[in-house]
Each structure stands twice: as structure tokens, then as C-alpha cells.
Amino acid sequence: MSRFNNRIEQMPPSGIRKFFDLVLDAKDIISLGVGEPDFVTPWHVRERVFFSLEQGRTSYTSNWGLMELRRETAKYLKDRFAVSYDAEQIMITVGVSEAVDIALRTILNEGDEVILPEPTYVCYRPLAELAGAKAVAVSNPSFKITADDIEKAVTPRSRVIILSYPSNPTGYTIARAEIEKIAEIARKHDLWIISDEIYAELTYEKEHYSIAAAPGMKDRVILLNGFSKAFAMTGWRLGYIAASDDFLEQAVKIHQYAALCAPIMAQYAALESLQRGMGEMEEMKKSYWRRRNYMFEALNKIGMTVERPEGAFYIFPSIECSKLSSEEFALGLLEKQRVAVIPGNVFGLGGEGRVRICYAIDFELLKESVARMERFIKSL
Ligand code: PLP
């Protein structure tokens, strides 16, 4: 008999981490692998935390998080995305990662089905399975999932649809009209929506539209967001859930037993980020936008065809020109040209034949990486 939980034993480790570990110690590798801003957290945020430490703020907080931060977060959501939650309807979490786990465990029962548009971020499927549910992948060749694609996957066991836009890995998002149709499906079939909006600030042409803003959706949307990406705060591990009172009444139990509260230092850092306005964040966004524009043109030029991503800091080009699988491409490129990308297949259905590139790295290195990719393709 095994000494471990069966579900954990059967779960593969994250495909992203595998590539991350490969490049961790190598100095000559250009890594386009990890989805992380190349900015450090702005100085005023770090300074605020020094100050909070000086004042001896090193305790636990309420399980829900600092009230001041919950108030600022509610205000931020209203100002930026026109979704209105009371401060009491915000729970501060240890990153969006913990928020996803809590959201799934709060609503899923054994055998429930989770409708999961893929390719998508890697944590949803394993965490849904850990909660005893089954992930049902839906995909669309354009990577822009439609309400029809989703409705075809609905069964009597369906419990929740996970939306994650702008998307990691594709950088695409979905139009407001389609989101409204998805909302209609959720109402019709009495489904929850978990909406991971961690890249909501990083949209380049269109404004982000949250499904929580769609009429009649607030009681069935579990809105997740956090500070890692837009505010360049990955290491602080801070996120939040905005949701209905009845959901949070259950969800807080998982958080209080498993995490107790998010670190107080990180909560002060987040408070500072929100109170100081969006100035620095807008600058970072401009810089991603410039790099997005460059990568879109450069990759198409070398035969890695791709449509223009609309948000986040990823691009997900086709590698059809190489005639390799995405895993072969990523390994070959790493070995021969010392460039790390993530094979598209790790993001699920529809990801094979693509690679994910995170372009949040120095511009000169980005150019060099394109030159190396071109050399790699020509050498095949
Ligand atoms: N959700 C998505 C879509 C992500 O891409 C990531 C990180 O890459 C996360 C959640 C994790 O966020 P956090 O750092 O807040 O745990």
C-alpha cells in the first residue's frame, strides 16, 4: 500500500517548473520561461514595508485580512473595473494561487465537473482533481472560447466554469459580448464562475471587462485577483477573493485552517500599491506593450506565426514551421541555442504545436532570443 495520497501520487508536477529548474543554474541561457515581471516592486512599496516593520507590525491579522486593505481593494475594483463589492466581501489570500484552491474546494463535491477552457494556466486542473472533481477541457482553434463551446460541455454534473482572461499562456482575451453570453449560460444551468483576473490591468487595446460586472452575476461569480503581475509583486504572495457573503462564509474556513492569514508585511505592501495610484503600474504596462509589439512582428517574420496577443505578457506562437512537437522544440532550442520557452502542451488541450514565450525580459535579450530562435529553425 502506498504511503501517500492517491490523487497526489497520480498528479504530474508542473510542466513550467520543470523548465524553470532546468535553467535555474545556467548563466548563458536566455529564459523566456517564467511568467514574472522583470521589474522589482516599486521603491515606495518596499519603503512602506520597512516603516511597518519599524513600527513592529509583525503579527497575524484577521483571517480576512486588514480591514483597510479590504476597503481599498473594494474601492479599486469599483474604480478600475466597475464591479461593486463591500469591503466585507473581500478576503485577502496568499496569492491568487491560494484563492484558486479555496474557490474550488469551497464549491466542489466528489464527481462534479469543472468546465475548463484550455490551453490555460496550469493550476486549475490539478487543484480541481484534488478536490475530487473532474476537469472537462474545452478548446477553440482561435483560442477565443465562445459561449457555444462552453455550452456544449455542460452536463448535469457541471458545477463551475473557470475563466482566466487575459489568458496565460495565449495573451488573448474574450470580448464583452461573449462574456455576457457565458454569463447567460451560467445562469441558465445554475453554474458558478471562477474568474481569475490576475492580468486584468495588463490589457493593451481593449479595456478589461469582468464577468462580475455582468447583470445578475454577482452571486455566482468568484472573482480572483492579486498583486503579483500588474504591481510587480510576485514574491510577496498576495491576492484576494471577491464574492458573495454565503460563499465567503464557507471559504474563510479553509483559509483560516490552512493559512490563517496572508503575511502582514505583504498586506501593507499591497495597501501602499493601491493607495499610491496606478502611475508606476501604467509605466510598466507601457513597457510590456512595446515588447509585445516587437515580439508579435519579430516572431511572424521568422515563421513562428501568431496573432497579436491582447494582454498579459505572453505570446503563444505556432511552431509548425519546425515540424517538431512543442516538447521537442523547447528541448532542442534550450540545448542548441540556450533559450528557454515552455512547450504549449503543458497548458492542456489545444496547446500542442505552440510554445509559450514570456516577453517580460530586457529588450536586448529579447532581440537576441529571436535571433537564436531563427538560427534554431534554420538549422532544422
Ligand atoms: N493565475 C494565473 C492566470 C497566473 O498566470 C498565475 C501566475 O503565473 C497565477 C494565477 C498565480 O498568481 P499568484 O502569484 O497571485 O499566486
Coordinates of C-alpha atoms and ligand atoms in Angstrom, one line a residue:
M1 CA 0.0 0.0 0.0
S2 CA 1.3 3.5 -0.8
R3 CA 2.3 5.9 1.9
F4 CA 0.8 8.8 0.0
N5 CA -2.5 10.2 -1.1
N6 CA -3.5 8.5 -4.4
R7 CA -4.6 11.8 -6.0
I8 CA -1.3 13.5 -5.2
E9 CA 0.7 10.5 -6.4
Q10 CA -1.0 10.5 -9.8
M11 CA -0.6 14.2 -10.2
P12 CA 2.2 15.2 -12.6
P13 CA 4.4 18.1 -11.3
S14 CA 4.0 21.5 -13.1
G15 CA 5.4 21.5 -16.6
I16 CA 6.5 25.1 -16.2
R17 CA 8.6 24.3 -13.1
K18 CA 10.3 21.5 -14.9
F19 CA 11.8 24.0 -17.4
F20 CA 12.4 26.6 -14.7
D21 CA 14.5 24.2 -12.8
L22 CA 16.5 23.3 -15.9
V23 CA 17.6 26.8 -16.5
L24 CA 17.9 27.9 -12.9
D25 CA 21.7 27.5 -12.6
A26 CA 22.8 28.1 -16.1
K27 CA 24.2 31.5 -16.7
D28 CA 24.2 31.5 -20.5
I29 CA 20.5 30.7 -21.0
I30 CA 18.0 33.4 -22.0
S31 CA 14.9 32.5 -20.1
L32 CA 11.5 33.3 -21.7
G33 CA 10.1 30.7 -19.4
V34 CA 8.8 32.0 -16.2
G35 CA 5.8 34.3 -16.1
E36 CA 7.1 37.1 -14.0
P37 CA 7.6 40.9 -14.3
D38 CA 11.2 42.0 -14.9
F39 CA 10.6 44.9 -12.6
V40 CA 11.2 44.9 -8.9
T41 CA 8.4 46.1 -6.6
P42 CA 8.4 49.9 -6.7
W43 CA 10.6 51.6 -4.1
H44 CA 7.7 53.4 -2.2
V45 CA 6.1 50.0 -1.6
R46 CA 9.2 48.5 -0.2
E47 CA 9.8 51.6 1.9
R48 CA 6.2 51.4 3.4
V49 CA 7.0 47.9 4.5
F50 CA 10.3 49.0 6.1
F51 CA 8.2 51.5 8.0
S52 CA 5.6 49.0 9.0
L53 CA 8.3 46.7 10.4
E54 CA 9.9 49.6 12.2
Q55 CA 6.5 50.1 13.9
G56 CA 6.6 46.5 15.0
R57 CA 3.8 45.3 12.7
T58 CA 4.7 41.7 12.7
S59 CA 1.6 40.0 14.0
Y60 CA -1.2 37.9 12.5
T61 CA -4.0 39.8 11.0
S62 CA -7.7 38.9 11.0
N63 CA -8.3 35.8 8.8
W64 CA -10.0 38.1 6.3
G65 CA -7.0 40.4 6.0
L66 CA -6.5 44.1 7.2
M67 CA -9.8 45.9 7.0
E68 CA -8.0 48.9 5.5
L69 CA -6.7 46.8 2.7
R70 CA -10.1 45.2 2.1
R71 CA -11.7 48.6 1.8
E72 CA -9.0 49.8 -0.6
T73 CA -9.4 46.7 -2.7
A74 CA -13.2 47.1 -2.9
K75 CA -12.6 50.7 -4.0
Y76 CA -10.0 49.7 -6.5
L77 CA -12.3 47.1 -8.1
K78 CA -15.1 49.6 -8.4
D79 CA -12.9 52.3 -9.9
R80 CA -11.0 50.2 -12.3
F81 CA -13.5 47.5 -13.4
A82 CA -16.9 48.8 -12.3
V83 CA -17.6 45.8 -10.0
S84 CA -19.0 46.7 -6.7
Y85 CA -18.2 44.7 -3.6
D86 CA -18.4 45.7 0.0
A87 CA -15.1 45.5 1.9
E88 CA -16.7 42.6 3.9
Q89 CA -17.0 40.7 0.6
I90 CA -13.2 40.7 0.0
M91 CA -10.9 38.0 1.6
I92 CA -7.2 38.5 1.4
T93 CA -5.3 35.4 0.4
V94 CA -1.8 34.1 -0.1
G95 CA -1.7 34.9 -3.8
V96 CA -4.2 34.0 -6.4
S97 CA -2.8 30.5 -6.1
E98 CA -4.3 30.0 -2.7
A99 CA -7.5 31.7 -3.9
V100 CA -8.0 29.2 -6.7
D101 CA -7.6 26.3 -4.3
I102 CA -10.0 27.8 -1.8
A103 CA -12.6 28.6 -4.5
L104 CA -12.5 25.1 -5.9
R105 CA -12.6 23.4 -2.6
T106 CA -15.5 25.5 -1.3
I107 CA -17.9 24.7 -4.1
L108 CA -16.9 21.2 -5.5
N109 CA -18.2 17.9 -4.4
E110 CA -16.9 14.5 -5.4
G111 CA -17.6 13.8 -9.1
D112 CA -18.5 17.4 -10.0
E113 CA -17.4 18.7 -13.4
V114 CA -15.3 21.8 -13.9
I115 CA -15.6 23.3 -17.4
L116 CA -12.1 24.5 -18.2
P117 CA -11.2 26.4 -21.4
E118 CA -7.8 25.3 -22.5
P119 CA -4.9 26.0 -23.1
T120 CA -4.8 27.7 -19.7
Y121 CA -2.7 28.3 -16.6
V122 CA -1.6 25.0 -15.2
C123 CA -3.0 25.1 -11.6
Y124 CA -6.8 24.7 -12.3
R125 CA -6.9 21.1 -13.4
P126 CA -4.8 19.6 -10.7
L127 CA -6.5 21.6 -7.9
A128 CA -9.9 20.6 -9.2
E129 CA -8.9 17.0 -9.3
L130 CA -7.5 17.3 -5.8
A131 CA -11.0 18.5 -4.7
G132 CA -12.4 15.3 -6.1
A133 CA -13.8 16.8 -9.3
K134 CA -13.2 16.1 -13.0
A135 CA -11.9 18.8 -15.3
V136 CA -13.6 18.9 -18.7
A137 CA -11.4 20.7 -21.2
V138 CA -13.0 22.9 -23.9
S139 CA -11.0 24.5 -26.7
N140 CA -11.3 26.6 -29.7
P141 CA -8.7 26.7 -32.6
S142 CA -8.7 30.5 -32.3
F143 CA -8.0 30.3 -28.6
K144 CA -11.0 32.5 -28.1
I145 CA -13.5 30.4 -26.3
T146 CA -17.2 31.0 -27.2
A147 CA -20.3 30.6 -25.2
D148 CA -21.3 27.8 -27.6
D149 CA -18.0 25.9 -26.9
I150 CA -18.8 26.1 -23.2
E151 CA -22.5 25.2 -23.5
K152 CA -21.6 22.0 -25.4
A153 CA -19.6 20.8 -22.4
V154 CA -22.4 21.3 -19.9
T155 CA -23.8 18.1 -18.3
P156 CA -25.9 17.5 -15.2
R157 CA -22.6 17.2 -13.2
S158 CA -21.3 20.6 -14.3
R159 CA -20.7 22.9 -11.4
V160 CA -18.4 25.7 -12.4
I161 CA -16.8 27.3 -15.4
I162 CA -13.3 28.7 -15.0
L163 CA -12.5 31.8 -16.9
S164 CA -8.9 33.2 -16.9
Y165 CA -8.6 36.3 -19.2
P166 CA -6.4 37.8 -20.4
S167 CA -5.0 34.3 -20.8
N168 CA -1.8 32.7 -19.6
P169 CA -0.5 31.3 -22.0
T170 CA -2.1 32.8 -25.1
G171 CA -2.3 36.5 -24.2
Y172 CA -5.8 36.6 -25.7
T173 CA -8.9 37.8 -24.0
I174 CA -12.6 37.4 -24.8
A175 CA -15.0 40.1 -25.9
R176 CA -17.6 41.6 -23.6
A177 CA -20.4 40.3 -25.8
E178 CA -19.1 36.8 -25.5
I179 CA -18.6 37.1 -21.7
E180 CA -22.2 38.2 -21.4
K181 CA -23.3 35.1 -23.3
I182 CA -21.2 33.0 -21.0
A183 CA -22.9 34.7 -18.0
E184 CA -26.3 33.7 -19.5
I185 CA -25.2 30.1 -19.8
A186 CA -24.1 30.1 -16.1
R187 CA -27.5 31.5 -15.1
K188 CA -29.4 29.1 -17.3
H189 CA -27.6 26.0 -16.0
D190 CA -27.1 27.3 -12.5
L191 CA -23.3 27.2 -12.6
W192 CA -20.6 29.1 -10.7
I193 CA -18.0 31.1 -12.4
I194 CA -14.4 31.3 -11.1
S195 CA -12.9 34.2 -12.8
D196 CA -9.1 34.6 -12.4
E197 CA -8.5 38.2 -13.4
I198 CA -4.8 38.5 -12.4
Y199 CA -3.9 40.1 -15.7
A200 CA -6.9 42.4 -15.9
E201 CA -4.7 45.5 -15.7
L202 CA -2.5 44.3 -18.5
T203 CA -4.7 44.7 -21.5
Y204 CA -3.4 46.7 -24.4
E205 CA -6.2 47.6 -26.8
K206 CA -9.4 46.9 -25.1
E207 CA -10.5 47.6 -21.5
H208 CA -10.9 44.6 -19.4
Y209 CA -14.5 43.5 -18.8
S210 CA -15.1 41.5 -15.7
I211 CA -17.9 38.9 -15.7
A212 CA -18.7 40.1 -12.2
A213 CA -19.9 43.3 -13.8
A214 CA -22.5 41.4 -16.0
P215 CA -26.1 41.9 -14.8
G216 CA -27.3 39.3 -12.2
M217 CA -23.9 37.6 -11.8
K218 CA -22.5 38.8 -8.5
D219 CA -23.9 35.8 -6.6
R220 CA -22.4 33.2 -8.9
V221 CA -19.0 34.8 -9.7
I222 CA -16.0 34.1 -7.6
L223 CA -13.6 36.9 -8.6
L224 CA -9.9 36.3 -8.1
N225 CA -7.2 38.9 -8.4
G226 CA -3.9 39.8 -6.9
F227 CA -0.8 41.9 -6.9
S228 CA 1.8 39.6 -8.4
K229 CA 1.7 40.7 -12.1
A230 CA 0.4 44.2 -12.6
F231 CA 2.1 45.5 -9.4
A232 CA 5.3 43.5 -9.8
M233 CA 4.9 41.8 -6.5
T234 CA 5.2 38.0 -7.2
G235 CA 7.3 37.3 -4.2
W236 CA 5.0 39.0 -1.7
R237 CA 2.4 36.3 -2.3
L238 CA -0.7 38.4 -2.1
G239 CA -4.1 38.0 -3.7
Y240 CA -7.8 38.2 -2.9
I241 CA -11.2 36.7 -3.5
A242 CA -14.3 39.0 -4.0
A243 CA -17.5 37.0 -3.8
S244 CA -21.0 36.7 -2.2
D245 CA -21.4 36.6 1.5
D246 CA -22.6 33.0 1.6
F247 CA -19.6 31.8 -0.5
L248 CA -17.1 33.6 1.8
E249 CA -18.7 32.3 4.9
Q250 CA -17.7 28.8 3.8
A251 CA -14.4 29.8 2.1
V252 CA -12.9 31.5 5.1
K253 CA -12.9 28.2 6.9
I254 CA -10.4 26.7 4.5
H255 CA -8.2 29.9 4.7
Q256 CA -8.3 30.1 8.5
Y257 CA -7.3 26.4 8.9
A258 CA -4.8 26.2 6.1
A259 CA -3.1 29.6 6.0
L260 CA -4.6 31.6 8.9
C261 CA -3.9 34.9 7.2
A262 CA -1.8 36.4 4.5
P263 CA 1.6 37.8 5.7
I264 CA 1.0 41.2 7.3
M265 CA 4.1 42.7 5.6
A266 CA 2.7 41.8 2.2
Q267 CA -0.7 43.3 3.2
Y268 CA 1.0 46.6 4.0
A269 CA 2.8 46.4 0.7
A270 CA -0.5 45.9 -1.2
L271 CA -2.1 48.7 0.7
E272 CA 0.6 51.1 -0.4
S273 CA 0.3 49.9 -4.0
L274 CA -3.4 50.7 -4.1
Q275 CA -3.2 54.0 -2.2
R276 CA -0.4 55.4 -4.3
G277 CA -2.4 55.2 -7.5
M278 CA -1.6 53.4 -10.8
G279 CA 1.3 55.6 -12.1
E280 CA 4.1 53.1 -11.9
M281 CA 2.0 50.3 -13.0
E282 CA 1.0 52.2 -16.1
E283 CA 4.7 52.7 -16.9
M284 CA 5.4 49.0 -16.5
K285 CA 2.4 48.3 -18.7
K286 CA 3.7 50.6 -21.5
S287 CA 7.0 48.7 -21.4
Y288 CA 5.3 45.3 -21.8
W289 CA 3.2 46.8 -24.6
R290 CA 6.3 47.9 -26.5
R291 CA 7.8 44.4 -26.1
R292 CA 4.5 42.8 -27.1
N293 CA 4.6 44.8 -30.4
Y294 CA 8.1 43.8 -31.1
M295 CA 7.6 40.1 -30.4
F296 CA 4.5 40.0 -32.5
E297 CA 6.3 41.3 -35.6
A298 CA 9.6 39.5 -35.0
L299 CA 8.1 36.1 -34.5
N300 CA 5.9 36.3 -37.5
K301 CA 8.9 37.3 -39.5
I302 CA 10.9 34.2 -38.6
G303 CA 8.0 31.9 -39.3
M304 CA 6.6 31.4 -35.8
T305 CA 3.2 32.6 -36.8
V306 CA 0.9 34.2 -34.2
E307 CA -2.0 36.6 -33.9
R308 CA -1.4 39.7 -31.8
P309 CA -1.9 39.0 -28.1
E310 CA -4.2 41.5 -26.4
G311 CA -2.9 41.3 -22.8
A312 CA -0.7 39.7 -20.1
F313 CA 3.0 39.4 -21.1
Y314 CA 2.9 36.2 -23.1
I315 CA 2.9 35.3 -26.7
F316 CA 2.0 31.8 -27.9
P317 CA 3.3 31.3 -31.4
S318 CA 2.9 28.3 -33.7
I319 CA 6.0 26.1 -34.2
E320 CA 4.5 24.3 -37.2
C321 CA 7.4 25.5 -39.4
S322 CA 9.8 23.4 -37.3
K323 CA 7.8 20.1 -37.7
L324 CA 8.7 19.3 -34.1
S325 CA 6.4 18.7 -31.2
S326 CA 6.3 21.5 -28.7
E327 CA 8.3 19.5 -26.2
E328 CA 11.0 18.6 -28.9
F329 CA 11.1 22.3 -29.9
A330 CA 11.6 23.6 -26.4
L331 CA 14.2 21.0 -25.5
G332 CA 16.1 21.5 -28.8
L333 CA 16.0 25.2 -28.5
L334 CA 17.3 25.0 -25.0
E335 CA 20.1 22.6 -25.9
K336 CA 21.3 24.1 -29.2
Q337 CA 20.6 27.9 -28.7
R338 CA 20.3 28.2 -24.9
V339 CA 16.8 29.8 -25.0
A340 CA 14.2 28.5 -22.6
V341 CA 10.5 28.6 -23.6
I342 CA 7.6 26.5 -22.3
P343 CA 6.1 23.8 -24.5
G344 CA 2.5 24.5 -25.3
N345 CA 1.3 21.1 -24.4
V346 CA 1.7 21.7 -20.7
F347 CA -1.2 24.2 -20.9
G348 CA -3.7 21.5 -22.0
L349 CA -6.0 20.9 -24.9
G350 CA -5.0 22.9 -28.0
G351 CA -1.6 23.8 -26.7
E352 CA 0.4 21.3 -28.7
G353 CA 2.2 22.8 -31.7
R354 CA 2.8 26.1 -29.8
V355 CA 5.3 27.4 -27.2
R356 CA 4.7 30.0 -24.6
I357 CA 7.1 32.9 -24.5
C358 CA 7.1 35.4 -21.7
Y359 CA 8.4 38.7 -23.1
A360 CA 8.9 40.4 -19.7
I361 CA 12.7 40.4 -20.1
D362 CA 15.2 43.0 -21.2
F363 CA 14.7 44.3 -24.7
E364 CA 18.2 43.5 -25.9
L365 CA 17.9 39.9 -24.6
L366 CA 14.5 39.6 -26.3
K367 CA 16.1 40.6 -29.6
E368 CA 18.9 38.1 -29.1
S369 CA 16.4 35.4 -28.2
V370 CA 14.6 36.0 -31.5
A371 CA 17.9 35.7 -33.4
R372 CA 18.7 32.5 -31.6
M373 CA 15.2 31.1 -32.4
E374 CA 15.6 32.0 -36.1
R375 CA 19.0 30.2 -36.1
F376 CA 17.4 27.1 -34.5
I377 CA 14.6 27.0 -37.0
K378 CA 17.0 27.4 -39.9
S379 CA 19.3 24.6 -38.6
L380 CA 16.5 22.0 -38.7
Ligands
PLP1 N1 -3.4 32.9 -12.2 C1 -2.7 33.0 -13.3 C2 -3.5 33.0 -14.6 C3 -1.3 33.0 -13.4 O1 -0.7 33.2 -14.6 C4 -0.6 33.0 -12.2 C5 0.9 33.0 -12.2 O2 1.5 32.8 -13.2 C6 -1.3 32.9 -11.0 C7 -2.7 32.8 -11.0 C8 -0.6 32.8 -9.7 O3 -0.7 34.1 -9.1 P1 -0.1 34.4 -7.6 O4 1.3 34.8 -7.8 O5 -1.0 35.5 -7.2 O6 -0.3 33.2 -6.8

